[in-house]
Short mmCIF file of C-alpha atoms and ligand atoms in Angstrom, two decimals:
data_model
loop_
_atom_site.label_atom_id
_atom_site.label_comp_id
_atom_site.label_asym_id
_atom_site.label_seq_id
_atom_site.Cartn_x
_atom_site.Cartn_y
_atom_site.Cartn_z
CA UNK A 93 147.31 117.88 67.75
CA UNK A 94 146.39 120.79 69.59
CA UNK A 95 148.28 124.38 68.97
CA UNK A 96 148.29 125.96 72.08
CA UNK A 97 150.58 124.91 75.72
CA UNK A 98 152.08 126.35 77.95
CA UNK A 99 155.42 123.94 76.93
CA UNK A 100 156.06 121.66 74.45
CA UNK A 101 159.00 119.67 75.04
CA UNK A 102 160.79 118.15 72.24
CA UNK A 103 162.13 113.96 71.94
CA UNK A 104 160.02 110.93 73.71
CA UNK A 105 163.79 109.82 75.39
CA UNK A 106 164.06 108.97 79.23
CA UNK A 107 164.93 112.77 80.22
CA UNK A 108 161.38 114.12 77.88
CA UNK A 109 159.81 111.35 78.88
CA UNK A 110 160.48 112.08 83.03
CA UNK A 111 159.69 116.39 81.92
CA UNK A 112 156.76 115.01 81.04
CA UNK A 113 155.30 113.09 83.70
CA UNK A 114 157.01 116.21 86.05
CA UNK A 115 154.75 118.35 84.41
CA UNK A 116 151.70 116.96 84.76
CA UNK A 117 152.67 116.32 89.11
CA UNK A 118 153.31 120.29 88.73
CA UNK A 119 150.25 120.66 86.72
CA UNK A 120 151.67 122.16 84.19
CA UNK A 121 150.16 121.57 80.30
CA UNK A 122 152.61 120.36 77.67
CA UNK A 123 152.87 119.15 74.58
CA UNK A 124 155.65 116.05 73.58
CA UNK A 125 156.66 115.52 70.05
CA UNK A 126 158.78 113.44 69.13
CA UNK A 127 160.34 112.83 65.48
CA UNK A 128 160.35 108.87 65.22
CA UNK A 129 157.90 106.55 65.29
CA UNK A 130 158.06 105.37 68.44
CA UNK A 131 159.40 106.50 72.35
CA UNK A 132 162.39 105.92 74.03
CA UNK A 133 164.68 107.42 72.28
CA UNK A 134 168.13 105.64 72.66
CA UNK A 135 166.67 103.14 75.56
CA UNK A 136 165.55 100.57 72.78
CA UNK A 137 165.30 97.21 72.82
CA UNK A 138 164.41 94.51 69.67
CA UNK A 139 163.50 91.09 69.52
CA UNK A 140 167.26 89.06 68.10
CA UNK A 141 164.88 85.85 68.55
CA UNK A 142 161.54 84.45 70.11
CA UNK A 143 161.30 86.44 73.16
CA UNK A 144 165.13 87.14 73.44
CA UNK A 145 165.75 90.97 73.74
CA UNK A 146 169.13 92.70 72.57
CA UNK A 147 169.28 96.85 73.40
CA UNK A 148 170.63 98.74 70.39
CA UNK A 149 171.16 101.67 73.46
CA UNK A 150 171.10 101.58 77.51
CA UNK A 151 171.48 97.65 78.60
CA UNK A 152 173.28 98.12 81.56
CA UNK A 153 170.90 100.11 84.85
CA UNK A 154 173.60 101.92 86.60
CA UNK A 155 173.65 103.77 89.66
CA UNK A 156 176.41 105.65 90.89
CA UNK A 157 178.20 105.25 94.01
CA UNK A 158 177.09 108.42 95.69
CA UNK A 159 172.95 107.73 95.28
CA UNK A 160 171.55 108.70 98.58
CA UNK A 161 173.49 111.84 98.48
CA UNK A 162 172.81 112.71 94.68
CA UNK A 163 169.56 111.48 94.01
CA UNK A 164 170.75 112.32 89.81
CA UNK A 165 173.26 109.13 90.41
CA UNK A 166 169.93 107.26 91.59
CA UNK A 167 168.44 104.59 88.94
CA UNK A 168 165.10 104.73 89.12
CA UNK A 169 163.71 102.59 86.54
CA UNK A 170 165.61 99.97 89.09
CA UNK A 171 162.55 100.19 91.27
CA UNK A 172 160.05 100.55 88.76
CA UNK A 173 160.90 97.39 87.11
CA UNK A 174 161.27 95.63 90.94
CA UNK A 175 157.08 97.37 91.49
CA UNK A 176 156.38 95.86 87.69
CA UNK A 177 157.73 92.42 88.26
CA UNK A 178 160.34 93.00 85.33
CA UNK A 179 163.05 90.46 86.46
CA UNK A 180 166.56 92.53 86.91
CA UNK A 181 170.10 90.52 87.31
CA UNK A 182 172.83 92.44 89.12
CA UNK A 183 175.81 92.35 86.20
CA UNK A 184 179.09 90.63 88.13
CA UNK A 185 182.22 92.32 86.94
CA UNK A 186 183.62 89.15 85.80
CA UNK A 187 186.60 90.01 83.70
CA UNK A 188 188.34 88.18 81.21
CA UNK A 189 191.53 89.07 78.95
CA UNK A 190 192.14 86.76 76.19
CA UNK A 191 195.33 87.96 73.77
CA UNK A 192 195.83 86.22 70.42
CA UNK A 193 193.43 83.54 70.98
CA UNK A 194 195.39 82.80 75.00
CA UNK A 195 193.91 83.75 78.44
CA UNK A 196 196.30 86.00 79.77
CA UNK A 197 198.49 83.65 82.99
CA UNK A 198 198.22 85.16 86.15
CA UNK A 199 201.40 86.75 85.78
CA UNK A 200 200.64 88.62 82.37
CA UNK A 201 196.98 89.90 83.80
CA UNK A 202 199.01 91.15 87.11
CA UNK A 203 200.98 93.42 84.73
CA UNK A 204 198.03 94.79 82.62
CA UNK A 205 196.07 95.15 86.53
CA UNK A 206 199.25 97.42 86.71
CA UNK A 207 199.16 99.45 83.21
CA UNK A 208 195.20 100.64 83.83
CA UNK A 209 195.92 101.20 87.66
CA UNK A 210 199.47 103.52 86.51
CA UNK A 211 196.90 104.81 83.22
CA UNK A 212 194.05 105.76 85.90
CA UNK A 213 196.95 107.38 88.26
CA UNK A 214 197.84 110.07 85.36
CA UNK A 215 194.12 110.97 84.91
CA UNK A 216 194.29 111.65 87.91
CA UNK A 217 196.69 113.02 88.54
CA UNK A 218 196.80 115.92 85.66
CA UNK A 219 192.98 115.83 86.41
CA UNK A 220 193.87 117.27 90.06
CA UNK A 221 196.61 119.98 88.52
CA UNK A 222 193.76 122.01 86.38
CA UNK A 223 195.34 120.32 82.70
CA UNK A 224 192.90 119.21 81.20
CA UNK A 225 194.32 117.45 77.98
CA UNK A 226 193.98 114.60 75.96
CA UNK A 227 194.58 110.91 77.40
CA UNK A 228 196.47 110.12 74.41
CA UNK A 229 199.00 113.09 76.09
CA UNK A 230 199.47 111.20 79.21
CA UNK A 231 198.96 107.65 79.23
CA UNK A 232 201.84 105.16 77.54
CA UNK A 233 200.81 104.65 74.14
CA UNK A 234 203.67 102.52 73.84
CA UNK A 235 203.04 100.13 76.44
CA UNK A 236 202.64 96.08 76.00
CA UNK A 237 198.62 96.72 77.15
CA UNK A 238 198.45 100.26 75.31
CA UNK A 239 196.28 97.83 72.70
CA UNK A 240 193.35 96.51 74.59
CA UNK A 241 193.12 99.94 77.35
CA UNK A 242 193.34 102.08 73.71
CA UNK A 243 189.81 99.77 72.76
CA UNK A 244 188.04 100.09 75.85
CA UNK A 245 188.34 103.11 76.58
CA UNK A 246 187.08 104.30 73.04
CA UNK A 247 184.09 102.32 73.71
CA UNK A 248 183.69 103.65 77.58
CA UNK A 249 184.72 107.82 76.72
CA UNK A 250 183.26 106.79 73.54
CA UNK A 251 185.86 108.60 71.80
CA UNK A 252 189.47 107.67 70.99
CA UNK A 253 191.63 108.82 73.45
CA UNK A 254 193.09 111.41 70.76
CA UNK A 255 189.93 113.72 70.71
CA UNK A 256 188.90 112.46 74.39
CA UNK A 257 188.95 114.98 77.51
CA UNK A 258 190.65 113.85 80.47
CA UNK A 259 188.98 115.80 83.20
CA UNK A 260 185.55 114.89 81.81
CA UNK A 261 186.50 111.04 81.05
CA UNK A 262 187.91 111.31 85.16
CA UNK A 263 184.76 113.59 85.71
CA UNK A 264 182.62 110.00 84.88
CA UNK A 265 179.58 108.94 88.19
CA UNK A 266 181.39 105.65 88.54
CA UNK A 267 178.97 103.22 87.80
CA UNK A 268 178.11 102.00 91.57
CA UNK A 269 175.48 98.92 91.30
CA UNK A 270 174.73 97.81 88.09
CA UNK A 271 171.17 95.64 86.73
CA UNK A 272 170.19 94.25 83.17
CA UNK A 273 166.51 93.12 82.50
CA UNK A 274 165.97 89.94 81.32
CA UNK A 275 162.99 91.53 78.23
CA UNK A 276 165.78 94.78 77.85
CA UNK A 277 166.02 98.47 79.24
CA UNK A 278 164.49 99.56 76.33
CA UNK A 279 161.53 97.97 76.89
CA UNK A 280 161.61 98.61 79.90
CA UNK A 281 161.54 102.42 79.81
CA UNK A 282 158.98 102.25 76.38
CA UNK A 283 156.78 100.65 79.37
CA UNK A 284 157.10 103.70 81.79
CA UNK A 285 156.52 105.87 79.62
CA UNK A 286 153.57 104.83 77.96
CA UNK A 287 151.57 106.18 79.85
CA UNK A 288 152.36 109.72 79.00
CA UNK A 289 150.56 111.38 76.08
CA UNK A 290 153.31 111.80 73.01
CA UNK A 291 152.54 112.55 69.25
CA UNK A 292 154.81 110.14 67.49
CA UNK A 293 156.44 110.88 64.10
CA UNK A 294 156.19 114.72 64.89
CA UNK A 295 159.72 116.19 63.37
CA UNK A 296 159.94 120.34 64.90
CA UNK A 297 161.84 122.25 62.42
CA UNK A 298 161.96 124.97 64.02
CA UNK A 299 161.54 127.35 67.38
CA UNK A 300 160.65 131.05 66.94
CA UNK A 301 162.06 132.55 70.24
CA UNK A 302 161.22 136.81 68.45
CA UNK A 303 158.24 137.45 70.03
CA UNK A 304 155.77 136.97 73.64
CA UNK A 305 155.52 133.40 72.63
CA UNK A 306 157.24 130.83 71.36
CA UNK A 307 155.97 129.95 67.90
CA UNK A 308 157.25 125.34 67.62
CA UNK A 309 157.29 124.88 63.80
CA UNK A 310 156.47 121.20 63.00
CA UNK A 311 155.64 119.10 60.35
CA UNK A 312 152.72 118.64 61.18
CA UNK A 313 151.52 122.08 62.07
CA UNK A 314 152.61 124.57 64.91
CA UNK A 315 152.27 124.39 68.25
CA UNK A 316 152.26 128.35 70.00
CA UNK A 317 153.68 127.97 73.77
CA UNK A 318 155.72 130.04 76.74
CA UNK A 319 158.66 127.88 77.37
CA UNK A 320 160.72 124.26 75.13
CA UNK A 321 162.55 122.20 76.87
CA UNK A 322 164.91 120.33 74.22
CA UNK A 323 165.72 116.93 75.14
CA UNK A 324 167.59 116.42 71.78
CA UNK A 325 171.37 114.92 72.03
CA UNK A 326 174.39 117.28 71.11
CA UNK A 327 174.36 116.21 67.46
CA UNK A 328 170.97 117.22 66.62
CA UNK A 329 171.81 120.42 68.22
CA UNK A 330 175.13 120.84 67.31
CA UNK A 331 173.61 119.78 63.41
CA UNK A 332 171.64 122.75 63.72
CA UNK A 333 168.11 120.27 62.86
CA UNK A 334 165.90 123.09 64.73
CA UNK A 335 166.16 126.26 63.54
CA UNK A 336 166.30 128.69 66.34
CA UNK A 337 165.00 131.58 65.59
CA UNK A 338 167.35 133.90 66.81
CA UNK A 339 169.73 132.18 66.86
CA UNK A 340 170.68 129.88 69.86
CA UNK A 341 173.83 132.53 71.47
CA UNK A 342 177.84 131.83 70.61
CA UNK A 343 178.20 130.48 74.38
CA UNK A 344 175.69 127.29 74.53
CA UNK A 345 176.85 126.19 70.44
CA UNK A 346 180.19 126.69 71.79
CA UNK A 347 179.24 124.16 74.98
CA UNK A 348 177.07 121.92 72.58
CA UNK A 349 180.56 122.20 69.69
CA UNK A 350 182.89 121.05 72.49
CA UNK A 351 181.02 117.74 74.46
CA UNK A 352 180.27 116.43 70.31
CA UNK A 353 178.51 112.98 69.90
CA UNK A 354 181.22 109.86 70.31
CA UNK A 355 180.87 106.64 68.51
CA UNK A 356 179.82 103.41 70.52
CA UNK A 357 178.06 100.48 68.56
CA UNK A 358 177.80 97.16 69.56
CA UNK A 359 176.93 93.30 68.21
CA UNK A 360 174.46 91.35 69.22
CA UNK A 361 174.77 87.95 68.07
CA UNK A 362 172.68 85.28 69.18
CA UNK A 363 173.46 81.47 69.87
CA UNK A 364 171.20 78.91 68.85
CA UNK A 365 172.25 77.01 72.04
CA UNK A 366 174.24 77.46 75.26
CA UNK A 367 178.13 77.24 73.37
CA UNK A 368 179.96 78.73 76.16
CA UNK A 369 179.33 76.53 79.82
CA UNK A 370 178.45 77.92 83.02
CA UNK A 371 182.01 79.13 83.73
CA UNK A 372 182.38 81.63 80.99
CA UNK A 373 179.93 84.45 81.54
CA UNK A 374 181.72 88.12 82.06
CA UNK A 375 183.45 90.42 80.27
CA UNK A 376 186.53 89.50 77.70
CA UNK A 377 188.92 92.15 75.91
CA UNK A 378 189.92 90.27 73.27
CA UNK A 379 192.65 91.56 70.97
CA UNK A 380 195.55 90.16 69.11
CA UNK A 381 198.33 90.92 66.64
CA UNK A 382 196.71 89.86 63.33
CA UNK A 383 193.22 92.07 64.01
CA UNK A 384 191.55 94.54 65.84
CA UNK A 385 190.05 93.97 69.15
CA UNK A 386 187.55 93.54 70.76
CA UNK A 387 185.44 94.53 74.39
CA UNK A 388 182.77 91.42 74.48
CA UNK A 389 179.90 90.42 76.88
CA UNK A 390 178.96 87.04 76.86
CA UNK A 391 175.65 84.97 77.95
CA UNK A 392 174.46 88.10 79.58
CA UNK A 393 171.60 86.40 82.35
CA UNK A 394 172.55 83.02 80.00
CA UNK A 395 170.78 84.24 76.95
CA UNK A 396 172.99 82.93 74.80
CA UNK A 397 173.15 86.48 73.92
CA UNK A 398 177.17 87.89 72.80
CA UNK A 399 177.34 91.40 72.94
CA UNK A 400 180.16 92.59 70.95
CA UNK A 401 181.45 96.38 72.03
CA UNK A 402 183.24 98.89 69.74
CA UNK A 403 184.04 102.56 70.11
CA UNK A 404 185.58 105.93 68.12
CA UNK A 405 186.54 105.73 64.58
CA UNK A 406 186.61 102.35 64.46
CA UNK A 407 183.29 101.64 64.94
CA UNK A 408 182.48 104.23 62.33
CA UNK A 409 184.69 102.36 60.56
CA UNK A 410 183.03 99.20 60.74
CA UNK A 411 179.46 101.13 60.85
CA UNK A 412 179.91 102.04 56.73
CA UNK A 413 181.16 99.05 56.33
CA UNK A 414 177.75 97.11 57.15
CA UNK A 415 175.72 94.51 58.79
CA UNK A 416 177.48 91.85 57.07
CA UNK A 417 181.37 92.93 57.74
CA UNK A 418 180.18 94.12 62.24
CA UNK A 419 178.62 90.29 61.96
CA UNK A 420 182.34 88.54 60.52
CA UNK A 421 183.97 90.80 63.20
CA UNK A 422 181.80 89.95 65.68
CA UNK A 423 182.01 86.60 64.76
CA UNK A 424 185.80 86.43 64.31
CA UNK A 425 185.85 87.67 68.14
CA UNK A 426 183.93 85.79 69.59
CA UNK A 427 185.35 82.33 68.18
CA UNK A 428 189.08 83.95 68.97
CA UNK A 429 187.91 83.78 72.89
CA UNK A 430 186.00 79.81 72.60
CA UNK A 431 186.90 78.98 69.01
CA UNK A 432 186.09 78.08 66.08
CA UNK A 433 183.51 75.51 66.81
CA UNK A 434 181.03 77.71 68.26
CA UNK A 435 180.33 79.12 64.27
CA UNK A 436 177.89 76.09 63.72
CA UNK A 437 175.46 77.61 67.07
CA UNK A 438 175.68 81.18 64.77
CA UNK A 439 172.33 82.40 65.12
CA UNK A 440 170.88 85.89 64.72
CA UNK A 441 172.36 89.24 64.62
CA UNK A 442 172.20 92.85 65.46
CA UNK A 443 174.46 95.59 64.60
CA UNK A 444 173.73 99.08 65.50
CA UNK A 445 174.62 102.35 63.51
CA UNK A 446 174.05 105.53 65.83
CA UNK A 447 176.87 107.82 64.55
CA UNK A 448 174.37 107.46 61.64
CA UNK A 449 170.95 107.23 63.05
CA UNK A 450 168.69 110.23 62.28
CA UNK A 451 167.42 111.43 65.43
CA UNK A 452 170.54 110.63 67.63
CA UNK A 453 173.65 111.18 65.06
CA UNK A 454 175.66 110.23 67.56
CA UNK A 455 176.13 107.37 71.06
CA UNK A 456 176.68 110.47 73.58
CA UNK A 457 178.12 113.51 74.19
CA UNK A 458 182.12 113.33 75.58
CA UNK A 459 183.83 116.75 75.95
CA UNK A 460 186.74 116.95 73.67
CA UNK A 461 190.06 118.02 75.04
CA UNK A 462 190.44 120.97 76.79
CA UNK A 463 186.62 121.61 76.80
CA UNK A 464 185.12 120.07 79.95
CA UNK A 465 183.70 123.25 81.29
CA UNK A 466 181.09 123.73 78.88
CA UNK A 467 179.68 120.41 80.52
CA UNK A 468 178.39 123.23 82.71
CA UNK A 469 176.99 125.60 79.92
CA UNK A 470 174.58 122.56 78.82
CA UNK A 471 171.71 122.33 80.85
CA UNK A 472 171.23 126.42 81.17
CA UNK A 473 168.50 127.51 80.26
CA UNK A 474 169.13 130.70 77.52
CA UNK A 475 166.09 133.87 78.44
CA UNK A 476 163.37 132.01 81.06
CA UNK A 477 161.63 129.92 77.62
CA UNK A 478 164.51 127.24 76.83
CA UNK A 479 165.40 124.77 78.76
CA UNK A 480 167.97 121.66 78.22
CA UNK A 481 167.89 118.32 79.62
CA UNK A 482 169.09 115.11 78.10
CA UNK A 483 172.05 112.96 78.65
CA UNK A 484 174.56 115.77 77.40
CA UNK A 485 173.46 117.50 80.40
CA UNK A 486 173.01 115.30 83.73
CA UNK A 487 175.13 115.19 86.17
CA UNK A 488 175.45 111.43 84.81
CA UNK A 489 175.63 111.83 81.22
CA UNK A 490 176.25 109.28 79.03
CA UNK A 491 173.33 107.47 81.17
CA UNK A 492 169.89 106.41 80.47
CA UNK A 493 169.29 107.44 84.58
CA UNK A 494 170.81 110.49 84.02
CA UNK A 495 168.58 111.79 81.22
CA UNK A 496 165.72 110.62 83.26
CA UNK A 497 166.96 112.97 86.19
CA UNK A 498 167.77 115.58 83.81
CA UNK A 499 164.11 115.58 82.29
CA UNK A 500 163.13 116.30 85.90
CA UNK A 501 165.06 119.14 86.71
CA UNK A 502 164.22 120.82 83.76
CA UNK A 503 160.35 120.16 84.35
CA UNK A 504 161.97 122.68 87.75
CA UNK A 505 163.60 125.18 86.78
CA UNK A 506 160.09 125.94 84.14
CA UNK A 507 157.80 125.42 87.00
CA UNK A 508 159.19 128.21 88.97
CA UNK A 509 159.09 130.26 85.88
CA UNK A 510 155.30 129.49 85.37
CA UNK A 511 154.09 128.75 88.65
C1 LIG B 194 174.85 102.15 72.26
C2 LIG B 194 174.64 102.64 73.27
C3 LIG B 194 174.92 101.95 74.10
C4 LIG B 194 174.57 102.68 75.87
N1 LIG B 194 174.83 101.86 77.08
C5 LIG B 194 174.18 102.36 77.89
C6 LIG B 194 173.30 101.61 79.47
O1 LIG B 194 174.54 100.21 78.96
N2 LIG B 194 172.94 101.90 80.48
C7 LIG B 194 172.86 103.68 80.32
O2 LIG B 194 172.35 103.92 81.30
N3 LIG B 194 173.03 104.60 79.68
C8 LIG B 194 173.27 104.04 77.81
N4 LIG B 194 173.40 104.95 76.82
C9 LIG B 194 172.95 105.64 77.13
C10 LIG B 194 171.49 106.02 77.30
O3 LIG B 194 171.20 105.46 76.16
C11 LIG B 194 171.31 107.76 76.87
O4 LIG B 194 171.92 108.50 77.43
C12 LIG B 194 170.03 108.13 77.21
O5 LIG B 194 169.37 107.09 76.32
C13 LIG B 194 169.62 109.06 76.41
O6 LIG B 194 167.99 110.01 76.21
P1 LIG B 194 167.64 111.12 76.11
O7 LIG B 194 166.29 111.00 76.46
O8 LIG B 194 169.05 112.19 76.61
O9 LIG B 194 168.06 111.48 74.48
P2 LIG B 194 167.67 109.69 73.32
O10 LIG B 194 166.68 109.27 73.89
O11 LIG B 194 168.26 110.46 71.78
O12 LIG B 194 165.50 111.01 73.36
C14 LIG B 194 165.89 112.21 72.51
C15 LIG B 194 164.87 111.91 71.46
O13 LIG B 194 164.60 113.31 70.77
C16 LIG B 194 164.06 112.84 69.46
N5 LIG B 194 164.58 114.11 68.39
C17 LIG B 194 166.14 114.31 67.94
N6 LIG B 194 165.57 115.51 66.83
C18 LIG B 194 164.58 116.26 66.92
C19 LIG B 194 163.05 116.35 66.72
N7 LIG B 194 163.43 117.69 65.92
N8 LIG B 194 162.13 116.70 66.91
C20 LIG B 194 161.89 115.90 67.90
N9 LIG B 194 162.31 115.30 67.95
C21 LIG B 194 163.22 114.44 67.83
C22 LIG B 194 164.70 111.70 68.57
O14 LIG B 194 164.14 110.77 68.15
C23 LIG B 194 165.03 111.18 70.57
O15 LIG B 194 163.05 109.53 70.95
C24 LIG B 194 173.62 104.10 76.18
C25 LIG B 194 173.92 104.52 74.40
C26 LIG B 194 174.57 104.44 73.29
C27 LIG B 194 173.82 104.82 71.87
#
C-alpha cells in the first residue's frame, strides 16, 4: 500500500466507491481503504439457494419523485443495470393486510387506510407547525390499527415511534420508482465497483489532522494525505472507532449523536417450490392478537423467496435470540398468512444482524425527536480537509443511491480545495 496520496477515502460502500470514481475523473490521487474483506458495505447479496440471491442490505432500487430536478434523488444503479443487461423488474406495491390469519375485508381495509391517512396528516400538520417531536406523540397508539402501523414504521423509520423524529420521517425522499435486481442489488454494486482499486482488510484506526498533512493510521501501516473522505456510518463515528486527533468538534459529534443508527433486520426464507400461487405476490402486513406482527414481502421476482422485515427494539431483541429463533419467527408469520402447509416446503433462510455488524453498528441513520436539524451538519466538512459522505449525509438518506450521490458531492468538495 502506498504511503502518500492526495486523499484517503475511508470505506468502500456505495459512497466510498462513487467518491473514488469521481476523484479519478477529477485527476486527483487517492487510496481507498476498506476494513472488511469485501466492497459494497451495506449493499451485499448472498446466495440463499443455487443462483437465487438474497440482499441482506439494500434490495429495492429506488428513485425519488424529483429525480429530474434533483439529480441526487435519481438512481444511477438502475441505468448501470440496464447497460449491463442485468435483469431488473419494477416493483409493484401490491399491499395485503392480514390479522389473526385472516385477510382484512373491504370495510376493515378502508378503516385501516383511514387510520394511516390520519397518521400522515397528523405528522404533516405537526411538522408544518415547526414541531419536531416523536411520532408517538402525534399518532393515536390506542387505535385498533395502531399495531400494524407501529410495526411498519419501525421497519421504515427504522426506529420505534417514540424514538423517531417526525420531521426526519416527513422529509424522507419518497420512493417514487422502485426496481429489484434478479441477481441482487449487492451484486450489482459490487460489479459496478469492481474496477476501483481498494485496499481490503484495512481498518482505519486513527486520523491525525494536528499537522499540515493528515496522517491516517491503518492496521496495515500509515498513509500521509492532504484530505480524507470518511464514508463510515454514524454508528462507527459515534462509537469513536476511528480516533481523531484533535477530536472531531462538538458540533459534528452532536450531529452524529442526534442522528444515530436505527435497527432494520430481515429474514429471507427460500421455499423449495412456489407455494404461493400467481396472485399472492406483493407485500403483506400481518399482525395478530397472539404474536408480534411483521412486514412480509412475498415471492419477489418469482424466486420463491419471502422476506420478513422487523424494525426497532423488536428487531434488536430478535437479533440477540439468534438465527434459529429468527427463522422460526419468519416461518410462523408466513404460515399465519398462507397456512401450515407451506412448512413442508421451507428451504434455507438467511437472517441479518445489522445492529451487531462490526463495520456499521446499525442499519441506517434516523434522527432522534428534536434532532432533525442535525442532518444539515452531517455532510459539512471540517477545516477544508476532513470531508464526510455516506447515506446519513445524503438528501435521499438511508438509501444506496443517496450514498452514491453523497460520495460524488464529497469528492467535488475535495476537488474545489485541491485543484
Ligand atoms: C436492512 C437494510 C435494508 C436496506 N434497504 C434498502 C433498500 O431497499 N434500498 C436502498 O436504497 N437502501 C437500502 N438500505 C440502505 C443502504 O444499504 C445504505 O444506505 C447504503 O448501502 C450505505 O452506503 P454507504 O456507502 O453510506 O455505507 P456502507 O455501505 O456502510 O459503507 C461504509 C464502509 O465503511 C467500512 N468501514 C467501517 N469502519 C471502517 C474503518 N474503521 N476503516 C475502514 N473502513 C471502514 C465498512 O466496512 C463499509 O464497507 C438498507 C440498509 C439495510 C441495513
